[in-house]
Amino acid sequence: MITKEMTLADVVKAYPNTIGFLNGLHLDYCCGGHEAISIAVREKGLDVEKFLAELNQVAARKTQQLDVHDDIESFKDLKVTEMLDDLEATHHVTDRKLMAETEELLNKILIVHYPHHGEMLTRLHHLYAGLKAELEEHFAKEEKLVFPLMRQHPHPDAETLALVQELETEHSGAGDVIKEIQELTDHFTPPADACPTFRHTYVVMEQLFDDIFIHIFKENSIAFPEYAEQE
């Protein structure tokens, strides 16, 4: 039973099949998912009791996205070092591929649709370029510095915990940029005159951000807390 005292991060950790429902309402369960539901939902202008009733119905149903549900459930059962290996082998690979594809597509539509959508696309291109650079640097920091330290120090020391906290701060920064992009694109709603490439760009970008949110959730709400408990 999900209650209003729980956080959205708690909900997704216990009921991964609610991710689609939360995404549909544009509710943040990863970077900003640590406020009580009663606060987070009210800030979105939603009725808390109605939201809870619908959320509990979704949680009770078997998900059609068993891959996401099973993925998070199996991830929770891993040892911390195995979690780090899994993150690098899955999300880091997927996100790098989708980032490169999004960049190529975005450059194409910036040129083709500049006459009619230049202002919006220029802003989108600028935001995305900054986000991509930050994520690439973040992944490198995880793979070459923080994750190796976590493996070397299974019982965390203060220095490693501080670096982990830096990663969480960087997650919040990336989440803020993604939310700005979502608002700019009206949550990836293409304009009426959008060509197939324009529409495909939004599809790929949304796939990328969905994966990034799950990626961040796994780190912030599962792997990093589990590691901190080994202190």
Coordinates of N, CA and C in Angstrom, one line a residue:
M1 N 0.9 -1.2 0.0 CA 0.0 0.0 0.0 C 0.9 1.2 0.0
I2 N 0.7 2.1 -1.0 CA 1.5 3.3 -1.1 C 0.7 4.4 -0.3
T3 N 1.5 5.1 0.5 CA 0.9 6.2 1.3 C 1.5 7.5 0.9
K4 N 0.9 8.6 1.4 CA 1.4 9.9 1.0 C 2.7 10.3 1.7
E5 N 3.0 9.5 2.8 CA 4.3 9.8 3.5 C 5.5 9.2 2.7
M6 N 5.2 8.3 1.8 CA 6.3 7.7 1.1 C 6.8 8.7 0.0
T7 N 8.1 8.5 -0.5 CA 8.6 9.3 -1.5 C 8.4 8.6 -2.9
L8 N 8.5 9.4 -3.9 CA 8.4 8.8 -5.3 C 9.5 7.8 -5.5
A9 N 10.7 8.1 -5.0 CA 11.8 7.1 -5.1 C 11.5 5.8 -4.4
D10 N 10.9 5.9 -3.2 CA 10.4 4.7 -2.5 C 9.5 3.9 -3.3
V11 N 8.6 4.6 -4.0 CA 7.5 3.9 -4.8 C 8.2 3.2 -5.9
V12 N 9.0 3.8 -6.6 CA 9.7 3.2 -7.8 C 10.6 2.0 -7.4
K13 N 11.2 2.2 -6.2 CA 12.1 1.1 -5.7 C 11.2 -0.2 -5.4
A14 N 10.0 0.1 -4.8 CA 9.1 -1.1 -4.5 C 8.3 -1.5 -5.6
Y15 N 7.9 -0.6 -6.5 CA 7.0 -0.9 -7.6 C 7.5 -0.3 -8.9
P16 N 8.5 -0.9 -9.5 CA 9.1 -0.3 -10.7 C 8.1 -0.2 -11.9
N17 N 7.0 -0.9 -11.8 CA 6.0 -0.8 -12.9 C 5.2 0.5 -12.9
T18 N 5.5 1.4 -11.9 CA 4.8 2.7 -11.8 C 5.6 3.8 -12.6
I19 N 6.8 3.4 -13.2 CA 7.6 4.4 -13.8 C 6.8 5.1 -15.0
G20 N 6.2 4.3 -15.8 CA 5.4 4.9 -16.9 C 4.3 5.8 -16.5
F21 N 3.6 5.5 -15.4 CA 2.6 6.3 -14.9 C 3.1 7.7 -14.4
L22 N 4.3 7.6 -13.7 CA 4.9 8.8 -13.2 C 5.4 9.7 -14.3
N23 N 6.0 9.0 -15.3 CA 6.5 9.8 -16.5 C 5.4 10.5 -17.2
G24 N 4.3 9.8 -17.3 CA 3.1 10.5 -17.9 C 2.6 11.7 -17.2
L25 N 2.8 11.8 -15.9 CA 2.5 13.0 -15.2 C 3.6 13.9 -15.0
H26 N 4.8 13.6 -15.6 CA 6.0 14.4 -15.5 C 6.4 14.6 -14.0
L27 N 6.4 13.5 -13.3 CA 6.8 13.6 -11.9 C 8.2 13.0 -11.7
D28 N 9.1 13.7 -11.1 CA 10.5 13.3 -10.9 C 10.6 12.3 -9.8
Y29 N 11.1 11.1 -10.2 CA 11.3 10.0 -9.2 C 12.8 9.8 -8.9
C30 N 13.6 10.4 -9.7 CA 15.1 10.1 -9.5 C 15.8 11.3 -8.8
C31 N 16.1 12.4 -9.5 CA 16.8 13.5 -8.9 C 16.0 14.2 -7.8
G32 N 14.8 14.5 -8.1 CA 14.0 15.2 -7.1 C 12.9 14.3 -6.4
G33 N 13.2 13.0 -6.4 CA 12.2 12.1 -5.9 C 12.2 11.8 -4.4
H34 N 12.8 12.7 -3.6 CA 13.0 12.3 -2.2 C 12.1 13.2 -1.3
E35 N 11.1 13.9 -1.9 CA 10.1 14.6 -1.0 C 8.9 13.6 -0.9
A36 N 8.2 13.8 0.2 CA 7.0 13.0 0.5 C 6.0 13.2 -0.7
I37 N 5.3 12.2 -1.0 CA 4.3 12.3 -2.1 C 3.3 13.5 -1.9
S38 N 2.9 13.6 -0.6 CA 2.0 14.7 -0.3 C 2.5 16.1 -0.7
I39 N 3.8 16.3 -0.7 CA 4.4 17.5 -1.1 C 4.6 17.6 -2.6
A40 N 5.3 16.5 -3.1 CA 5.6 16.5 -4.6 C 4.4 16.6 -5.5
V41 N 3.3 15.9 -5.1 CA 2.1 15.9 -6.0 C 1.4 17.2 -5.9
R42 N 1.3 17.7 -4.7 CA 0.6 19.0 -4.5 C 1.3 20.1 -5.3
E43 N 2.7 20.1 -5.3 CA 3.4 21.1 -6.1 C 3.1 21.0 -7.6
K44 N 2.6 19.9 -8.0 CA 2.3 19.7 -9.4 C 0.8 20.1 -9.7
G45 N 0.1 20.5 -8.6 CA -1.3 20.9 -8.7 C -2.3 19.7 -8.8
L46 N -1.8 18.5 -8.4 CA -2.6 17.3 -8.5 C -3.3 17.1 -7.1
D47 N -4.5 16.4 -7.2 CA -5.2 16.0 -5.9 C -4.4 14.8 -5.4
V48 N -4.0 14.9 -4.1 CA -3.2 13.9 -3.5 C -3.9 12.6 -3.4
E49 N -5.1 12.6 -2.9 CA -5.9 11.4 -2.7 C -6.2 10.7 -4.0
K50 N -6.6 11.5 -5.0 CA -6.9 10.9 -6.3 C -5.6 10.3 -6.9
F51 N -4.5 11.0 -6.7 CA -3.3 10.5 -7.3 C -2.9 9.2 -6.6
L52 N -3.0 9.1 -5.3 CA -2.7 7.9 -4.5 C -3.5 6.7 -4.9
A53 N -4.8 7.0 -5.1 CA -5.7 5.9 -5.6 C -5.3 5.3 -6.9
E54 N -5.0 6.2 -7.9 CA -4.6 5.8 -9.2 C -3.2 5.1 -9.1
L55 N -2.3 5.6 -8.3 CA -1.0 5.1 -8.2 C -1.0 3.6 -7.6
N56 N -1.9 3.5 -6.6 CA -2.0 2.1 -6.0 C -2.6 1.1 -7.0
Q57 N -3.5 1.6 -7.9 CA -4.1 0.7 -8.9 C -3.0 0.3 -9.9
V58 N -2.2 1.3 -10.3 CA -1.1 0.9 -11.2 C -0.1 0.0 -10.6
A59 N 0.2 0.2 -9.3 CA 1.2 -0.6 -8.6 C 0.7 -2.1 -8.5
A60 N -0.6 -2.2 -8.4 CA -1.2 -3.5 -8.2 C -1.3 -4.3 -9.5
R61 N -1.2 -3.6 -10.6 CA -1.4 -4.3 -11.9 C 0.0 -4.9 -12.3
K62 N -0.1 -5.9 -13.1 CA 1.2 -6.4 -13.7 C 1.5 -5.5 -14.9
T63 N 2.8 -5.1 -14.9 CA 3.2 -4.1 -15.9 C 3.4 -4.8 -17.2
Q64 N 3.2 -4.0 -18.3 CA 3.4 -4.4 -19.6 C 4.9 -4.2 -20.0
Q65 N 5.6 -3.4 -19.1 CA 7.0 -3.2 -19.3 C 7.8 -4.1 -18.4
L66 N 7.7 -5.4 -18.6 CA 8.4 -6.3 -17.7 C 9.9 -6.1 -17.7
D67 N 10.4 -5.6 -18.8 CA 11.9 -5.5 -18.9 C 12.4 -4.5 -17.9
V68 N 11.7 -3.3 -17.7 CA 12.1 -2.3 -16.7 C 11.9 -2.9 -15.3
H69 N 10.7 -3.5 -15.1 CA 10.4 -4.0 -13.7 C 11.5 -5.0 -13.3
D70 N 11.7 -6.0 -14.2 CA 12.6 -7.1 -13.9 C 14.0 -6.6 -13.8
D71 N 14.4 -5.6 -14.6 CA 15.7 -5.0 -14.6 C 16.0 -4.4 -13.2
I72 N 15.1 -3.6 -12.7 CA 15.3 -2.9 -11.4 C 15.2 -4.0 -10.3
E73 N 14.3 -4.9 -10.4 CA 14.3 -5.9 -9.3 C 15.5 -6.8 -9.2
S74 N 16.1 -7.1 -10.4 CA 17.3 -7.9 -10.4 C 18.5 -7.0 -10.0
F75 N 18.5 -5.7 -10.3 CA 19.5 -4.8 -9.9 C 19.6 -4.7 -8.4
K76 N 18.5 -4.7 -7.7 CA 18.5 -4.6 -6.3 C 19.1 -5.8 -5.6
D77 N 19.2 -6.9 -6.3 CA 19.7 -8.1 -5.7 C 21.2 -8.2 -5.8
L78 N 21.8 -7.3 -6.6 CA 23.3 -7.4 -6.9 C 24.1 -6.9 -5.7
K79 N 25.3 -7.3 -5.6 CA 26.3 -6.7 -4.7 C 26.7 -5.3 -5.3
V80 N 27.2 -4.4 -4.4 CA 27.5 -3.1 -4.9 C 28.5 -3.1 -6.1
T81 N 29.5 -3.9 -6.0 CA 30.5 -4.0 -7.1 C 29.8 -4.5 -8.4
E82 N 28.9 -5.4 -8.2 CA 28.2 -5.9 -9.4 C 27.2 -4.9 -10.0
M83 N 26.7 -4.0 -9.1 CA 25.9 -2.9 -9.5 C 26.7 -2.0 -10.4
L84 N 27.9 -1.7 -10.0 CA 28.8 -0.7 -10.7 C 29.1 -1.3 -12.1
D85 N 29.4 -2.6 -12.1 CA 29.7 -3.3 -13.4 C 28.5 -3.2 -14.3
D86 N 27.3 -3.5 -13.7 CA 26.1 -3.5 -14.5 C 25.8 -2.1 -15.1
L87 N 26.0 -1.0 -14.3 CA 25.7 0.3 -14.8 C 26.6 0.7 -15.9
E88 N 27.9 0.3 -15.8 CA 28.8 0.6 -16.9 C 28.5 -0.2 -18.2
A89 N 28.1 -1.4 -18.0 CA 27.8 -2.3 -19.2 C 26.5 -2.0 -19.9
T90 N 25.6 -1.4 -19.1 CA 24.2 -1.2 -19.7 C 24.0 0.3 -20.0
H91 N 23.7 1.1 -18.9 CA 23.3 2.5 -19.1 C 24.4 3.3 -19.7
H92 N 25.6 3.1 -19.3 CA 26.7 3.9 -19.9 C 26.8 3.7 -21.4
V93 N 26.7 2.4 -21.8 CA 26.8 2.1 -23.2 C 25.6 2.7 -24.0
T94 N 24.4 2.4 -23.4 CA 23.1 2.8 -24.1 C 23.1 4.3 -24.2
D95 N 23.4 5.0 -23.1 CA 23.3 6.5 -23.1 C 24.3 7.2 -24.0
R96 N 25.5 6.6 -24.1 CA 26.5 7.2 -25.1 C 26.0 7.0 -26.5
K97 N 25.4 5.9 -26.8 CA 24.9 5.6 -28.2 C 23.7 6.6 -28.5
L98 N 22.8 6.7 -27.6 CA 21.6 7.6 -27.8 C 22.0 9.1 -27.8
M99 N 23.0 9.4 -27.0 CA 23.5 10.8 -27.0 C 24.1 11.2 -28.4
A100 N 24.9 10.3 -29.0 CA 25.5 10.5 -30.3 C 24.4 10.6 -31.4
E101 N 23.4 9.7 -31.3 CA 22.4 9.7 -32.3 C 21.5 11.0 -32.2
T102 N 21.2 11.4 -31.0 CA 20.5 12.6 -30.7 C 21.2 13.8 -31.3
E103 N 22.5 13.9 -31.0 CA 23.3 15.0 -31.5 C 23.3 15.1 -33.0
E104 N 23.4 14.0 -33.7 CA 23.4 14.0 -35.1 C 22.1 14.5 -35.7
L105 N 21.0 13.9 -35.1 CA 19.6 14.3 -35.6 C 19.3 15.8 -35.3
L106 N 19.7 16.2 -34.1 CA 19.4 17.6 -33.7 C 20.2 18.6 -34.6
N107 N 21.4 18.3 -35.0 CA 22.1 19.2 -36.0 C 21.4 19.2 -37.3
K108 N 20.8 18.1 -37.7 CA 20.1 18.1 -39.0 C 18.9 19.0 -39.0
I109 N 18.1 18.8 -37.9 CA 16.8 19.6 -37.9 C 17.1 21.1 -37.6
L110 N 18.2 21.4 -36.9 CA 18.5 22.8 -36.7 C 18.7 23.5 -38.0
I111 N 19.4 22.8 -38.9 CA 19.6 23.4 -40.2 C 18.4 23.5 -41.1
V112 N 17.7 22.4 -41.2 CA 16.5 22.3 -42.1 C 15.4 23.2 -41.6
H113 N 15.1 23.2 -40.3 CA 13.9 23.9 -39.8 C 14.3 25.2 -39.1
Y114 N 15.5 25.7 -39.4 CA 15.9 27.0 -38.8 C 15.0 28.2 -39.2
P115 N 14.6 28.2 -40.5 CA 13.7 29.3 -40.9 C 12.4 29.5 -40.1
H116 N 11.8 28.4 -39.7 CA 10.5 28.5 -39.0 C 10.6 28.3 -37.5
H117 N 11.7 27.5 -37.0 CA 11.8 27.2 -35.6 C 13.2 27.5 -35.1
G118 N 13.8 28.5 -35.7 CA 15.2 28.7 -35.3 C 15.5 29.1 -33.9
E119 N 14.6 29.9 -33.3 CA 14.8 30.3 -31.9 C 14.7 29.2 -30.9
M120 N 13.7 28.3 -31.1 CA 13.5 27.2 -30.2 C 14.6 26.2 -30.4
L121 N 14.9 25.9 -31.7 CA 15.9 24.8 -32.0 C 17.3 25.3 -31.6
T122 N 17.6 26.6 -31.7 CA 18.9 27.1 -31.2 C 19.1 26.9 -29.7
R123 N 18.0 27.2 -29.0 CA 18.0 27.0 -27.5 C 18.1 25.6 -27.2
L124 N 17.4 24.7 -27.9 CA 17.4 23.3 -27.6 C 18.8 22.7 -27.9
H125 N 19.4 23.1 -29.0 CA 20.8 22.7 -29.4 C 21.8 23.1 -28.4
H126 N 21.7 24.3 -27.8 CA 22.6 24.8 -26.8 C 22.4 24.1 -25.5
L127 N 21.2 23.8 -25.1 CA 21.0 23.1 -23.8 C 21.5 21.7 -24.0
Y128 N 21.2 21.0 -25.1 CA 21.6 19.6 -25.3 C 23.1 19.5 -25.4
A129 N 23.8 20.4 -26.0 CA 25.2 20.3 -26.2 C 25.9 20.4 -24.8
G130 N 25.4 21.3 -23.9 CA 25.9 21.4 -22.6 C 25.6 20.2 -21.8
L131 N 24.4 19.7 -21.9 CA 24.1 18.4 -21.1 C 24.9 17.3 -21.6
K132 N 25.1 17.1 -22.9 CA 25.9 16.0 -23.4 C 27.3 16.1 -22.9
A133 N 27.9 17.3 -22.9 CA 29.3 17.4 -22.4 C 29.4 17.1 -20.9
E134 N 28.4 17.5 -20.2 CA 28.4 17.2 -18.7 C 28.3 15.7 -18.5
L135 N 27.4 15.1 -19.2 CA 27.2 13.6 -19.0 C 28.4 12.8 -19.4
E136 N 29.0 13.2 -20.5 CA 30.3 12.5 -20.9 C 31.4 12.6 -19.9
E137 N 31.5 13.8 -19.3 CA 32.5 14.0 -18.3 C 32.1 13.3 -17.0
H138 N 30.8 13.2 -16.7 CA 30.3 12.5 -15.5 C 30.6 11.0 -15.6
F139 N 30.3 10.5 -16.8 CA 30.5 9.0 -17.0 C 32.0 8.7 -16.8
A140 N 32.9 9.6 -17.4 CA 34.3 9.4 -17.3 C 34.8 9.4 -15.8
K141 N 34.2 10.3 -15.1 CA 34.5 10.5 -13.6 C 34.1 9.2 -12.9
E142 N 32.9 8.7 -13.2 CA 32.4 7.5 -12.6 C 33.3 6.3 -12.9
E143 N 33.6 6.1 -14.2 CA 34.3 4.9 -14.6 C 35.8 4.9 -14.3
K144 N 36.4 6.1 -14.2 CA 37.9 6.2 -14.0 C 38.3 6.6 -12.6
L145 N 37.4 7.1 -11.9 CA 37.7 7.6 -10.5 C 36.9 7.0 -9.4
V146 N 35.6 7.4 -9.4 CA 34.7 7.0 -8.3 C 34.4 5.6 -8.2
F147 N 34.0 4.9 -9.3 CA 33.7 3.5 -9.2 C 34.9 2.7 -8.8
P148 N 36.1 2.9 -9.4 CA 37.3 2.2 -9.0 C 37.5 2.4 -7.5
L149 N 37.3 3.6 -6.9 CA 37.5 3.8 -5.5 C 36.5 3.0 -4.7
M150 N 35.3 2.9 -5.2 CA 34.3 2.2 -4.5 C 34.6 0.7 -4.5
R151 N 35.2 0.2 -5.5 CA 35.6 -1.2 -5.6 C 36.8 -1.4 -4.6
Q152 N 37.7 -0.5 -4.6 CA 38.9 -0.6 -3.7 C 38.6 -0.5 -2.3
H153 N 37.5 0.3 -2.0 CA 37.1 0.5 -0.6 C 35.7 0.0 -0.3
P154 N 35.5 -1.3 -0.2 CA 34.1 -1.8 0.0 C 33.5 -1.3 1.3
H155 N 34.3 -0.9 2.3 CA 33.8 -0.2 3.4 C 34.2 1.3 3.2
P156 N 33.3 2.1 2.8 CA 33.7 3.4 2.3 C 34.4 4.3 3.3
D157 N 35.4 5.1 2.8 CA 36.0 6.1 3.6 C 35.4 7.4 3.3
A158 N 35.8 8.5 4.0 CA 35.2 9.8 3.9 C 35.4 10.4 2.5
E159 N 36.6 10.2 2.0 CA 36.9 10.7 0.6 C 36.0 10.1 -0.4
T160 N 35.8 8.8 -0.4 CA 35.0 8.2 -1.4 C 33.5 8.6 -1.3
L161 N 33.1 8.6 0.0 CA 31.7 9.1 0.2 C 31.4 10.5 -0.3
A162 N 32.5 11.4 -0.1 CA 32.3 12.7 -0.6 C 32.2 12.8 -2.1
L163 N 33.0 11.9 -2.8 CA 33.0 11.9 -4.3 C 31.6 11.3 -4.7
V164 N 31.1 10.4 -4.0 CA 29.8 9.8 -4.4 C 28.7 10.9 -4.3
Q165 N 28.8 11.7 -3.2 CA 27.9 12.8 -3.0 C 28.0 13.9 -4.2
E166 N 29.2 14.0 -4.7 CA 29.4 14.9 -5.8 C 28.7 14.4 -7.1
L167 N 28.7 13.1 -7.2 CA 28.0 12.5 -8.3 C 26.5 12.8 -8.2
E168 N 26.0 12.7 -7.0 CA 24.5 12.9 -6.8 C 24.2 14.4 -7.1
T169 N 25.1 15.3 -6.8 CA 24.9 16.7 -7.1 C 24.9 16.9 -8.6
E170 N 25.8 16.2 -9.3 CA 25.8 16.3 -10.7 C 24.6 15.7 -11.4
H171 N 24.1 14.7 -10.8 CA 22.8 14.1 -11.2 C 21.7 15.1 -11.2
S172 N 21.6 15.9 -10.1 CA 20.6 16.9 -9.9 C 20.7 18.0 -11.0
G173 N 22.0 18.4 -11.3 CA 22.2 19.4 -12.3 C 21.8 18.9 -13.7
A174 N 22.1 17.6 -14.0 CA 21.6 17.1 -15.3 C 20.1 17.0 -15.3
G175 N 19.5 16.6 -14.2 CA 18.0 16.5 -14.2 C 17.4 17.8 -14.4
D176 N 18.0 18.9 -13.9 CA 17.4 20.3 -14.1 C 17.4 20.6 -15.6
V177 N 18.5 20.3 -16.3 CA 18.6 20.6 -17.7 C 17.6 19.8 -18.5
I178 N 17.5 18.6 -18.1 CA 16.5 17.7 -18.8 C 15.1 18.3 -18.7
K179 N 14.8 18.7 -17.5 CA 13.4 19.3 -17.2 C 13.2 20.6 -18.1
E180 N 14.3 21.4 -18.2 CA 14.2 22.6 -19.0 C 14.0 22.2 -20.5
I181 N 14.6 21.2 -21.0 CA 14.4 20.7 -22.3 C 13.0 20.2 -22.5
Q182 N 12.5 19.5 -21.5 CA 11.1 19.0 -21.6 C 10.1 20.1 -21.7
E183 N 10.3 21.2 -20.9 CA 9.4 22.3 -21.0 C 9.6 23.0 -22.4
L184 N 10.8 23.2 -22.8 CA 11.0 23.8 -24.1 C 10.4 23.1 -25.3
T185 N 10.4 21.8 -25.2 CA 9.8 21.0 -26.3 C 8.3 20.6 -26.1
D186 N 7.7 21.2 -25.0 CA 6.4 20.8 -24.7 C 6.3 19.3 -24.5
H187 N 7.3 18.8 -23.7 CA 7.4 17.3 -23.4 C 7.4 16.5 -24.7
F188 N 8.3 17.0 -25.6 CA 8.6 16.3 -26.9 C 7.4 16.2 -27.8
T189 N 6.6 17.3 -27.9 CA 5.5 17.4 -28.8 C 6.0 18.1 -30.0
P190 N 6.2 17.5 -31.2 CA 6.7 18.1 -32.4 C 5.7 19.1 -32.9
P191 N 6.2 20.2 -33.6 CA 5.3 21.2 -34.2 C 4.5 20.5 -35.3
A192 N 3.5 21.2 -35.7 CA 2.6 20.6 -36.8 C 3.3 20.4 -38.1
D193 N 4.3 21.2 -38.4 CA 5.0 21.1 -39.7 C 6.3 20.3 -39.6
A194 N 6.4 19.5 -38.5 CA 7.6 18.7 -38.3 C 7.7 17.6 -39.3
C195 N 8.9 17.4 -39.9 CA 9.2 16.4 -40.8 C 9.4 15.1 -40.0
P196 N 9.5 13.9 -40.7 CA 9.8 12.6 -40.0 C 11.1 12.7 -39.2
T197 N 12.1 13.3 -39.7 CA 13.3 13.4 -39.0 C 13.2 14.2 -37.7
F198 N 12.4 15.3 -37.8 CA 12.1 16.1 -36.6 C 11.4 15.3 -35.5
R199 N 10.4 14.5 -35.9 CA 9.7 13.7 -35.0 C 10.5 12.6 -34.4
H200 N 11.4 12.0 -35.3 CA 12.3 10.9 -34.8 C 13.3 11.5 -33.8
T201 N 13.7 12.7 -34.0 CA 14.7 13.3 -33.1 C 14.1 13.4 -31.7
Y202 N 12.8 13.8 -31.6 CA 12.1 13.9 -30.3 C 12.0 12.5 -29.7
V203 N 11.7 11.5 -30.5 CA 11.5 10.1 -30.0 C 12.8 9.6 -29.4
V204 N 13.9 9.8 -30.1 CA 15.2 9.3 -29.6 C 15.6 10.1 -28.4
M205 N 15.4 11.4 -28.4 CA 15.8 12.2 -27.2 C 15.0 11.8 -26.0
E206 N 13.7 11.5 -26.2 CA 12.9 11.0 -25.0 C 13.3 9.6 -24.5
Q207 N 13.7 8.8 -25.5 CA 14.3 7.5 -25.1 C 15.5 7.7 -24.2
L208 N 16.4 8.6 -24.7 CA 17.6 8.9 -23.9 C 17.3 9.3 -22.5
F209 N 16.4 10.3 -22.4 CA 16.1 10.9 -21.1 C 15.4 9.8 -20.2
D210 N 14.6 9.0 -20.7 CA 13.9 8.0 -19.9 C 15.0 7.0 -19.4
D211 N 16.0 6.7 -20.2 CA 17.0 5.8 -19.7 C 17.9 6.5 -18.7
I212 N 18.2 7.8 -18.9 CA 19.0 8.5 -17.9 C 18.3 8.6 -16.6
F213 N 17.0 8.8 -16.6 CA 16.2 8.8 -15.3 C 16.3 7.5 -14.5
I214 N 16.2 6.4 -15.3 CA 16.3 5.1 -14.6 C 17.7 4.9 -14.1
H215 N 18.7 5.3 -14.9 CA 20.1 5.2 -14.6 C 20.4 6.0 -13.3
I216 N 19.9 7.2 -13.2 CA 20.1 8.0 -12.0 C 19.4 7.4 -10.8
F217 N 18.2 6.9 -11.1 CA 17.5 6.3 -10.0 C 18.2 5.1 -9.4
K218 N 18.8 4.3 -10.2 CA 19.5 3.1 -9.8 C 20.7 3.5 -8.9
E219 N 21.4 4.6 -9.3 CA 22.5 5.1 -8.5 C 22.1 5.7 -7.3
N220 N 21.3 6.8 -7.4 CA 20.9 7.6 -6.2 C 20.1 6.8 -5.2
S221 N 19.2 5.9 -5.6 CA 18.3 5.3 -4.7 C 18.6 3.8 -4.3
I222 N 19.5 3.2 -5.1 CA 19.8 1.8 -4.8 C 21.3 1.6 -4.5
A223 N 22.2 1.9 -5.6 CA 23.6 1.6 -5.4 C 24.3 2.4 -4.4
F224 N 24.1 3.7 -4.4 CA 24.9 4.6 -3.5 C 24.4 4.4 -2.1
P225 N 23.1 4.4 -1.8 CA 22.7 4.1 -0.4 C 23.2 2.7 0.1
E226 N 23.2 1.7 -0.8 CA 23.7 0.4 -0.4 C 25.2 0.5 0.0
Y227 N 25.9 1.3 -0.8 CA 27.3 1.4 -0.6 C 27.6 2.1 0.8
A228 N 26.8 3.2 1.0 CA 27.0 4.0 2.2 C 26.7 3.2 3.5
E229 N 25.8 2.2 3.4 CA 25.5 1.3 4.5 C 26.6 0.4 4.9
Q230 N 27.6 0.2 4.0 CA 28.7 -0.7 4.3 C 29.8 0.0 5.1
E231 N 29.6 1.3 5.5 CA 30.5 2.1 6.2 C 30.8 1.4 7.6

